[in-house]
Coordinates of C-alpha atoms in Angstrom, one line a residue:
X22 CA -21.5 -38.5 30.3
X23 CA -18.7 -36.2 29.8
X24 CA -18.7 -34.1 26.3
X25 CA -16.0 -35.0 23.7
X26 CA -14.0 -31.8 22.9
X27 CA -12.0 -31.1 19.3
X28 CA -8.7 -31.7 21.0
X29 CA -9.7 -35.1 22.2
X30 CA -10.7 -36.0 18.6
X31 CA -7.5 -34.5 17.3
X32 CA -5.6 -36.7 19.5
X33 CA -7.2 -39.6 18.8
X34 CA -6.4 -38.9 15.2
X35 CA -2.9 -38.1 15.7
X36 CA -3.6 -34.6 14.2
X37 CA -3.7 -30.9 15.0
X38 CA -7.0 -29.4 16.0
X39 CA -7.1 -27.3 12.9
X40 CA -6.8 -30.3 10.7
X41 CA -10.0 -31.5 12.6
X42 CA -11.6 -28.6 11.9
X43 CA -10.8 -28.5 8.3
X44 CA -12.6 -32.0 8.0
X45 CA -15.5 -30.8 9.8
X46 CA -15.7 -27.8 7.5
X47 CA -15.1 -29.5 4.2
X48 CA -12.2 -27.5 3.6
X49 CA -10.1 -28.5 0.2
X50 CA -6.9 -28.2 2.0
X51 CA -7.0 -31.8 3.8
X52 CA -6.7 -35.0 1.8
X53 CA -9.6 -37.3 1.4
X54 CA -8.3 -40.1 3.2
X55 CA -7.4 -38.0 6.5
X56 CA -10.7 -36.2 6.2
X57 CA -12.3 -39.6 6.1
X58 CA -10.4 -40.9 9.2
X59 CA -11.2 -37.9 10.9
X60 CA -15.1 -38.0 10.3
X61 CA -15.2 -41.8 11.1
X62 CA -13.3 -40.8 14.7
X63 CA -15.9 -38.2 15.2
X64 CA -18.7 -40.7 14.8
X65 CA -17.1 -43.4 17.0
X66 CA -16.2 -40.7 19.7
X67 CA -19.8 -39.1 19.5
X68 CA -18.2 -35.6 18.9
X69 CA -20.8 -33.0 18.5
X70 CA -19.2 -30.3 16.2
X71 CA -19.9 -26.5 16.4
X72 CA -19.7 -26.7 20.1
X73 CA -17.4 -23.6 20.2
X74 CA -19.2 -21.8 22.8
X75 CA -19.0 -24.9 25.3
X76 CA -15.2 -25.2 24.5
X77 CA -14.9 -21.5 25.0
X78 CA -16.3 -21.9 28.4
X79 CA -14.1 -24.6 29.3
X80 CA -11.0 -22.8 28.0
X81 CA -11.8 -20.1 30.6
X82 CA -12.4 -17.2 27.9
X83 CA -9.0 -17.6 26.4
X84 CA -8.1 -15.3 23.7
X85 CA -6.0 -14.8 20.4
X86 CA -5.0 -11.6 19.3
X87 CA -4.4 -10.7 15.8
X88 CA -2.3 -7.7 15.3
X89 CA -2.8 -6.0 11.8
X90 CA -0.1 -3.3 10.6
X91 CA -1.9 -2.1 7.4
X92 CA -5.9 -2.3 7.8
X93 CA -6.0 -0.4 4.6
X94 CA -4.8 -3.3 2.6
X95 CA -7.8 -5.5 1.7
X96 CA -5.1 -8.3 1.4
X97 CA -5.6 -8.9 5.0
X98 CA -9.3 -9.2 5.0
X99 CA -9.5 -12.6 3.7
X100 CA -6.9 -13.8 6.1
X101 CA -8.7 -12.3 9.3
X102 CA -11.9 -13.9 8.1
X103 CA -10.4 -17.3 7.9
X104 CA -8.2 -16.8 10.9
X105 CA -11.4 -16.1 13.2
X106 CA -13.4 -19.0 11.7
X107 CA -10.3 -21.1 12.8
X108 CA -9.8 -19.7 16.3
X109 CA -13.6 -19.7 17.1
X110 CA -14.2 -23.2 16.0
X111 CA -11.1 -24.3 18.2
X112 CA -12.7 -22.9 21.5
X113 CA -11.0 -19.5 21.5
X114 CA -12.2 -15.8 21.0
X115 CA -10.2 -13.5 18.8
X116 CA -9.2 -9.8 19.6
X117 CA -8.4 -7.9 16.3
X118 CA -6.0 -4.9 17.4
X119 CA -5.1 -2.3 14.4
X120 CA -1.4 -1.1 14.9
X121 CA -0.8 2.3 13.5
X122 CA 2.4 2.6 11.2
X123 CA 4.3 4.7 13.7
X124 CA 3.5 2.2 16.5
X125 CA 6.1 -0.5 17.2
X126 CA 3.9 -3.8 17.0
X127 CA 5.8 -5.7 19.7
X128 CA 5.4 -3.1 22.3
X129 CA 1.7 -3.1 21.3
X130 CA 1.5 -7.1 21.7
X131 CA 3.2 -6.6 24.8
X132 CA 0.7 -4.0 26.2
X133 CA -2.2 -6.0 24.8
X134 CA -1.1 -9.2 26.7
X135 CA -1.1 -7.1 29.8
X136 CA -5.1 -6.2 29.5
X137 CA -6.3 -9.4 28.0
X138 CA -6.2 -13.0 29.2
X139 CA -4.3 -13.9 25.8
X140 CA -2.9 -17.4 25.0
X141 CA -1.5 -16.5 21.6
X142 CA -0.9 -13.9 19.0
X143 CA -1.0 -13.6 15.4
X144 CA 1.2 -10.7 13.8
X145 CA -0.1 -9.6 10.6
X146 CA 2.3 -7.4 8.7
X147 CA 5.0 -5.3 10.4
X148 CA 8.6 -4.4 10.4
X149 CA 10.4 -6.7 12.8
X150 CA 14.0 -6.4 11.9
X151 CA 14.0 -2.9 14.0
X152 CA 12.4 -4.7 17.0
X153 CA 13.3 -8.3 17.3
X154 CA 14.7 -8.0 20.9
X155 CA 11.4 -6.5 22.1
X156 CA 9.7 -10.0 20.8
X157 CA 11.8 -11.5 23.7
X158 CA 9.3 -10.1 26.4
X159 CA 6.5 -11.8 24.7
X160 CA 5.8 -14.9 26.8
X161 CA 3.3 -16.5 24.8
X162 CA 3.4 -18.5 21.3
X163 CA 3.1 -16.0 18.4
X164 CA 3.1 -16.3 14.8
X165 CA 4.5 -13.5 12.3
X166 CA 2.6 -13.8 9.1
X167 CA 3.2 -12.2 5.6
X168 CA 6.6 -11.0 6.6
X169 CA 9.5 -12.6 5.1
X170 CA 12.5 -10.7 6.3
X171 CA 14.8 -12.0 9.0
X172 CA 14.3 -11.1 12.6
X173 CA 17.3 -10.1 14.6
X174 CA 17.9 -10.9 18.6
X175 CA 15.5 -13.7 18.8
X176 CA 16.0 -17.7 17.9
X177 CA 13.9 -19.1 15.1
X178 CA 12.7 -22.0 17.6
X179 CA 10.8 -19.4 19.6
X180 CA 8.5 -18.3 17.1
X181 CA 6.4 -19.3 14.0
X182 CA 6.3 -17.7 10.6
X183 CA 4.3 -17.6 7.4
X184 CA 5.4 -15.8 4.2
X185 CA 6.4 -16.1 0.4
X186 CA 10.0 -15.4 -0.4
X187 CA 9.7 -11.7 -1.1
X188 CA 12.9 -11.4 -2.7
X189 CA 12.7 -14.2 -5.1
X190 CA 9.1 -13.0 -6.0
X191 CA 10.2 -9.5 -6.5
X192 CA 12.7 -10.9 -9.0
X193 CA 9.9 -13.1 -10.7
X194 CA 7.9 -9.9 -11.0
X195 CA 10.7 -7.7 -12.6
X196 CA 12.0 -11.0 -15.0
X197 CA 8.3 -11.0 -16.0
X198 CA 8.0 -7.5 -17.5
X199 CA 11.6 -7.6 -19.0
X200 CA 10.7 -10.7 -20.7
X201 CA 7.6 -8.8 -22.1
X202 CA 10.4 -6.0 -23.5
X203 CA 9.9 -3.8 -21.0
X204 CA 13.3 -2.2 -20.1
X205 CA 12.5 1.0 -18.0
X206 CA 10.6 -0.5 -15.0
X207 CA 9.6 1.8 -12.3
X208 CA 9.1 0.0 -8.8
X209 CA 6.7 1.6 -5.9
X210 CA 8.6 0.5 -3.2
X211 CA 8.1 0.6 0.9
X212 CA 9.2 3.7 2.8
X213 CA 13.3 4.6 2.6
X214 CA 13.9 2.9 6.2
X215 CA 11.8 -0.3 5.2
X216 CA 13.6 -3.4 6.4
X217 CA 10.7 -5.7 5.5
X218 CA 8.7 -7.0 2.6
X219 CA 9.2 -3.8 0.7
X220 CA 13.2 -3.8 1.0
X221 CA 12.8 -7.5 0.0
X222 CA 10.9 -6.9 -3.1
X223 CA 13.0 -4.0 -4.1
X224 CA 16.0 -6.0 -3.4
X225 CA 14.7 -8.8 -6.0
X226 CA 13.6 -6.2 -8.4
X227 CA 17.3 -4.8 -8.6
X228 CA 18.8 -8.5 -8.9
X229 CA 16.2 -9.0 -12.0
X230 CA 17.9 -6.1 -13.5
X231 CA 21.4 -7.1 -12.8
X232 CA 20.8 -10.3 -14.5
X233 CA 19.4 -8.7 -17.4
X234 CA 22.4 -6.6 -17.8
X235 CA 20.3 -3.4 -17.1
X236 CA 21.6 -0.6 -14.7
X237 CA 19.7 0.1 -11.8
X238 CA 18.2 3.8 -11.5
X239 CA 17.4 5.4 -8.4
X240 CA 15.1 7.9 -10.1
X241 CA 12.7 4.9 -11.0
X242 CA 12.3 3.9 -7.1
X243 CA 9.4 5.5 -5.7
X244 CA 9.4 5.4 -2.0
X245 CA 6.3 5.5 0.4
X246 CA 6.4 9.2 2.3
X247 CA 7.6 9.0 5.7
X248 CA 4.5 10.7 7.2
X249 CA 2.4 7.8 5.8
X250 CA 4.1 4.5 5.2
X251 CA 1.2 2.5 4.4
X252 CA 0.4 0.4 1.2
X253 CA -2.6 2.3 0.1
X254 CA -4.7 3.3 -3.2
X255 CA -3.8 7.1 -2.2
X256 CA -0.1 6.5 -1.8
X257 CA -0.1 4.6 -5.3
X258 CA -1.9 7.7 -6.8
X259 CA 0.7 9.7 -5.4
X260 CA 3.5 7.8 -6.4
X261 CA 2.3 7.7 -10.2
X262 CA 1.6 11.7 -10.1
X263 CA 5.7 12.4 -8.6
X264 CA 6.9 9.6 -11.3
X265 CA 4.9 11.3 -13.9
X266 CA 6.1 14.7 -12.8
X267 CA 9.8 13.9 -13.1
X268 CA 9.5 13.7 -16.8
X269 CA 11.7 10.5 -17.2
X270 CA 11.3 7.7 -19.4
X271 CA 9.4 4.8 -18.1
X272 CA 7.7 1.7 -19.8
X273 CA 6.3 0.0 -16.8
X274 CA 5.4 0.1 -13.3
X275 CA 5.9 -2.7 -10.8
X276 CA 3.9 -1.7 -7.4
X277 CA 5.0 -3.7 -4.1
X278 CA 1.0 -3.8 -3.3
X279 CA -1.9 -4.1 -5.3
X280 CA -3.6 -1.2 -3.8
X281 CA -0.7 0.9 -5.2
X282 CA -0.9 -0.4 -8.6
X283 CA -4.8 0.2 -8.6
X284 CA -4.0 3.8 -7.4
X285 CA -1.5 4.1 -10.2
X286 CA -4.0 3.0 -12.8
X287 CA -6.2 5.8 -12.1
X288 CA -3.3 8.6 -12.3
X289 CA -2.2 7.1 -15.9
X290 CA -5.8 7.0 -16.9
X291 CA -5.9 10.9 -15.9
X292 CA -3.2 11.4 -18.0
X293 CA -4.7 9.6 -21.0
X294 CA -1.5 7.0 -21.1
X295 CA -2.4 3.7 -22.7
X296 CA -2.3 0.7 -20.4
X297 CA -0.6 -1.6 -21.5
X298 CA 0.8 -0.1 -25.0
X299 CA 2.7 2.6 -23.3
X300 CA 3.0 1.6 -19.9
X301 CA 2.8 -2.2 -18.3
X302 CA 1.4 -2.1 -14.7
X303 CA 1.6 -5.1 -12.3
X304 CA 0.9 -5.3 -8.5
X305 CA 1.8 -7.9 -5.8
X306 CA -0.6 -9.7 -3.2
X307 CA -3.5 -11.2 -5.8
X308 CA -6.5 -9.3 -4.0
X309 CA -10.1 -9.7 -5.2
X310 CA -10.2 -6.3 -6.8
X311 CA -7.5 -6.7 -9.7
X312 CA -9.6 -9.1 -11.6
X313 CA -12.2 -6.1 -11.7
X314 CA -10.1 -3.0 -12.3
X315 CA -10.4 -1.7 -15.9
X316 CA -8.1 -3.0 -17.6
X317 CA -7.7 -5.5 -15.2
X318 CA -4.7 -5.8 -13.2
X319 CA -1.8 -8.4 -13.5
X320 CA -0.4 -9.5 -10.1
X321 CA 1.8 -11.9 -8.2
X322 CA -0.7 -13.8 -6.3
X323 CA 0.2 -14.7 -2.9
X324 CA -2.0 -18.1 -2.0
X325 CA -3.8 -15.9 0.7
X326 CA -6.2 -18.8 2.1
X327 CA -3.3 -21.2 2.3
X328 CA -1.4 -18.8 4.1
X329 CA -4.4 -18.0 6.8
X330 CA -4.8 -21.5 7.3
X331 CA -1.0 -22.3 8.1
X332 CA -1.1 -19.5 10.2
X333 CA -4.0 -20.5 12.4
X334 CA -2.7 -24.1 12.1
X335 CA 0.9 -23.1 13.4
X336 CA -0.5 -21.5 16.2
X337 CA -3.1 -23.6 17.4
X338 CA -1.1 -26.9 17.3
X339 CA 1.5 -25.2 19.4
X340 CA -1.4 -24.1 21.8
X341 CA -2.7 -28.0 22.4
X342 CA 0.8 -29.3 22.2
X343 CA 0.5 -31.4 18.8
X344 CA 3.1 -29.2 17.1
X345 CA 6.4 -27.2 17.4
X346 CA 7.2 -23.7 16.1
X347 CA 7.8 -23.9 12.2
X348 CA 8.8 -21.3 9.3
X349 CA 6.6 -22.2 6.1
X350 CA 7.4 -20.2 2.9
X351 CA 4.7 -20.4 0.1
X352 CA 5.5 -19.6 -3.6
X353 CA 3.3 -16.9 -5.4
X354 CA 2.3 -17.1 -9.0
X355 CA 1.6 -14.3 -11.7
X356 CA -1.6 -13.4 -12.9
X357 CA -1.3 -11.9 -16.2
X358 CA -4.2 -9.7 -17.1
X359 CA -4.8 -7.0 -19.3
X360 CA -2.5 -4.5 -17.8
X361 CA 0.7 -6.3 -19.2

């Protein structure tokens, strides 16, 4: 008697394989009605969950690569864990590949596709505005996740994406600080040549200042160094030190990544600067650590888990033929804690 596969269950229910996986794993991001329908169908068909090894054998060892640019940012750790579980549950193996800041993520993907038997790719982070045309040389489905910048040189019908609107969220954070009486807001941005999320969040910062009638001051922008363009605790600490050494007035710091905000807190503490009485600090991402710093860090939280599931679903549904490429935009939310 032939064993029923998860894809056959998905087809019978009229849903994607990732939706079946969520029902099996009792994930909250699925309606009770749909979950009940899938579980009834599983019982009717005699499908036995947790047969990923058998599915993997049938799939010929097909693999999905997850390319991460920014391994120092723990924001990606939660996403990778969820993606790995979804990928394995649907009968694939996962290949995790770190992309150095100096490397072109598209070139790394092309070479990796040659070396491995890849059937799909997930990009986490990266700067694609400068390498879009290279992506045309990737002939397997891929999803670009957590990168909200437009990608020139390729059609939106040829890939999927998952992100927040970084410009809107950057404006939201800056407006939040302005509403609390902060007028001299420093921003820890990306690199000078950043054309991705750092640029968009900086653009939102500028727009909020303009709307409030406050003149933009370049002196309050701290860019990542060209030799080390990663969002990291070290770079946040160094940016705060550079800001303090300028001896200019500032009453708030908006770091475009939580890890840089945490580094800034250390530098301010060393200088005996009271947070938030003298300087308010807010980050961006919503990593778990922000709730455990002292003082606890305010942040713009991206819906990390939802974005990870959506990234996996988009790719898996394209691979199994139950879906087409789509572009999903999520909304972030400000979590106010002790630093503001």
